[in-house]
Amino acid sequence: MKKIGEMLVEQGKLSERDVERALLAQGEMGDMFGQVLIKLGLVSEFDFATVLSAQLDIPLLAAADYPEEPVILEALAQDFMFSHLVVPFAKSDAGIRFAAAVPQDPFLAKALQMALDCPVEISLGLESDVNRALQLYIQQGEDDEEEGFDQFGGQSDDEFIEHLRDLASEAPVIRLVNQIIHRAVDNSASDIHIEPFEDGLHLRYRVDGVLQDHPDPPAANLSAAIASRIKLLSQMNIAEQRLPQDGRIMTRVKGHELDLRVSTIPTVHGESIVMRVLDRESIQLSLPDMGFSQDTLEKYQNLLARPHGVLLVTGPTGSGKTTTLYASLASLDSEQLKIITVEDPVEYQLQGVNQIQVQAQIELTFARALRAILRQDPDIIMIGEMRDTETAQIGVQSALTGHLVLSTLHTNTAAGAITRLEDMGVERYLITSSVNGVLAQRLVRRLCRHCKEEAPLSSEAAAASGITPFLEPGQRSIYQATGCEHCMHTGYSGRTSIHELFPLDDEMHRVIMTGADATTLHAAARRQGMYTLYEDGLRKVAAGLTSMEEVLRVTQDQSDDGALEELVDVAADVETQATV
């Protein structure tokens, strides 16, 4: 019998070098060879199962082969099925047929025959399919409603905590939580939402900034067990269900170093859990790869090269502000410069950069850390966020004393950052003396390269949308999202940035000192040649990177109601023409 590695190499699924890497990893991880290949992301679960099926001459079950109503066997313990990843899917006079993720285990068939005292046939099933069938098996059990926190009444506090720990330590729950995290890596999700509602437990993933429901959420009766397991991993108080909690999980999944930021809040139906997924290996730390248009990138790099002053990046939560700052720091020479950051939290560790984690519980705030930093002789200071007046004022003072200060602000437009600083108590003459520029940023989804379709663009639609100046000579079409298996039928895969750079030159200083509001400042910047977020988005549309609908979704707050209504009509017209 050929080895599974040889068969995969022959079919072009693996290289010989991949097999060597997997064998080395197997020695460290202790898992079966196939599990190591899948965890390392060298081969898909389906591809491996197909080859294993051929090697063992055992049929591979498809998801449709599992019955809608599970086959309940009273003589077989659920713990045994979960620990061995085996589930019954058919029962007849001739015997019972099982699906197993590891059908070649010689102990498995003997144990099943002894427990059931009847003939047993074992087929190969994908681990994900077997687990899904096991979840249905549990739901069908008689004790579904008896599991959970409602049954803990009458227990002492110690017994209650011990019960929670037992729930979190059961093999099925451990495997289920691992699968939830693994799916986030497979889908390139940024957040995992586990939410209890009246109709059951909902599982959602945020992919490319948009929430997507998972079709097979965990059973509602496992809500307590899942919460306990996640709390245990993130070192939270496992018995506290009445107050919000925060924690952190460091783990390695399929060769990826993951940092999960965990947040729980109590709701009327139980604890809602959100895990922010930070993949240390997927972060882009190169400014040219951040989605900048070439002219905007050159201007931003010029601002970054100045020896002192404040450079702000603005935008809502999740718009990539911190990643842009990390890429900015990575582009600087940390060997020649003393770079110190104050962050809450420190998301990624940068080589040669001194990074400080804010800790409110010991009163290590942004302002307190900044005062200490100034005695460390820094050249460049990065402040995770200017949240209060004291932090903003110290940041401005640091810029005036010869330091380059990078930070973020929550404003909708670049010009809005100026009035926001004034609201925080920074005088306008200090703003004009210290602030070099403001970069507003948003993230838009990239069109899937496998399925994007060209759509004709009429002259009227081009003029109404304002895209005409950004089209190539003779260009009369843009691209539209459709959807395929590569992009999970969304039409989009990955994200890129759109920017609005507001440099403060002498002309802008004069406008600011007149007491102009954000709208006036924005108009003045436009006269100086600034591209708005919407216009930069149109450049990405013209280049075929994203769609008109996506740019409108992200920049709706940049247009007045009448213009927005007209643009929505244009996007709909483009979509209709693409369909025709």
mmCIF file of N, CA and C in Angstrom, residues 17 44 65 76 137 178 214 247 282 344 403 448 462 476 506 508:
data_model
loop_
_atom_site.group_PDB
_atom_site.id
_atom_site.type_symbol
_atom_site.label_atom_id
_atom_site.label_comp_id
_atom_site.label_asym_id
_atom_site.label_seq_id
_atom_site.Cartn_x
_atom_site.Cartn_y
_atom_site.Cartn_z
ATOM 1 N N ARG A 17 8.931 18.584 -0.486
ATOM 2 C CA ARG A 17 9.367 19.468 0.608
ATOM 3 C C ARG A 17 8.253 19.647 1.634
ATOM 4 N N SER A 44 -6.213 20.668 1.768
ATOM 5 C CA SER A 44 -7.563 20.851 2.300
ATOM 6 C C SER A 44 -8.078 19.550 2.902
ATOM 7 N N ASP A 65 -25.177 12.703 2.472
ATOM 8 C CA ASP A 65 -25.411 11.302 2.862
ATOM 9 C C ASP A 65 -25.847 11.149 4.313
ATOM 10 N N LEU A 76 -24.721 3.323 23.109
ATOM 11 C CA LEU A 76 -23.438 3.945 22.787
ATOM 12 C C LEU A 76 -23.328 5.308 23.474
ATOM 13 N N TYR A 137 -27.025 15.008 16.867
ATOM 14 C CA TYR A 137 -27.227 13.859 17.753
ATOM 15 C C TYR A 137 -27.504 14.336 19.177
ATOM 16 N N ASN A 178 -12.496 24.871 19.221
ATOM 17 C CA ASN A 178 -11.375 24.865 18.277
ATOM 18 C C ASN A 178 -11.874 25.004 16.842
ATOM 19 N N HIS A 214 -23.219 31.929 10.096
ATOM 20 C CA HIS A 214 -22.737 30.579 9.831
ATOM 21 C C HIS A 214 -23.947 29.662 9.712
ATOM 22 N N GLY A 247 -10.638 39.576 27.895
ATOM 23 C CA GLY A 247 -9.533 38.643 28.035
ATOM 24 C C GLY A 247 -8.780 38.497 26.726
ATOM 25 N N SER A 282 -0.599 37.703 8.818
ATOM 26 C CA SER A 282 -1.306 38.247 7.664
ATOM 27 C C SER A 282 -1.235 39.764 7.582
ATOM 28 N N ASP A 344 -3.348 50.637 23.246
ATOM 29 C CA ASP A 344 -4.354 49.926 24.040
ATOM 30 C C ASP A 344 -5.305 49.186 23.086
ATOM 31 N N HIS A 403 9.554 66.424 18.384
ATOM 32 C CA HIS A 403 9.276 65.008 18.159
ATOM 33 C C HIS A 403 8.248 64.845 17.037
ATOM 34 N N CYS A 448 -13.718 40.069 -6.361
ATOM 35 C CA CYS A 448 -13.109 38.745 -6.545
ATOM 36 C C CYS A 448 -12.549 38.645 -7.962
ATOM 37 N N ALA A 462 -21.622 57.935 -15.953
ATOM 38 C CA ALA A 462 -20.255 58.348 -15.623
ATOM 39 C C ALA A 462 -20.227 59.786 -15.140
ATOM 40 N N ARG A 476 -15.129 52.643 -21.245
ATOM 41 C CA ARG A 476 -16.577 52.789 -21.167
ATOM 42 C C ARG A 476 -17.215 51.692 -20.303
ATOM 43 N N ASP A 506 0.611 76.596 4.245
ATOM 44 C CA ASP A 506 0.416 77.984 4.688
ATOM 45 C C ASP A 506 -1.009 78.454 4.419
ATOM 46 N N MET A 508 -3.735 76.639 4.284
ATOM 47 C CA MET A 508 -4.642 76.009 5.246
ATOM 48 C C MET A 508 -4.479 76.611 6.628
#
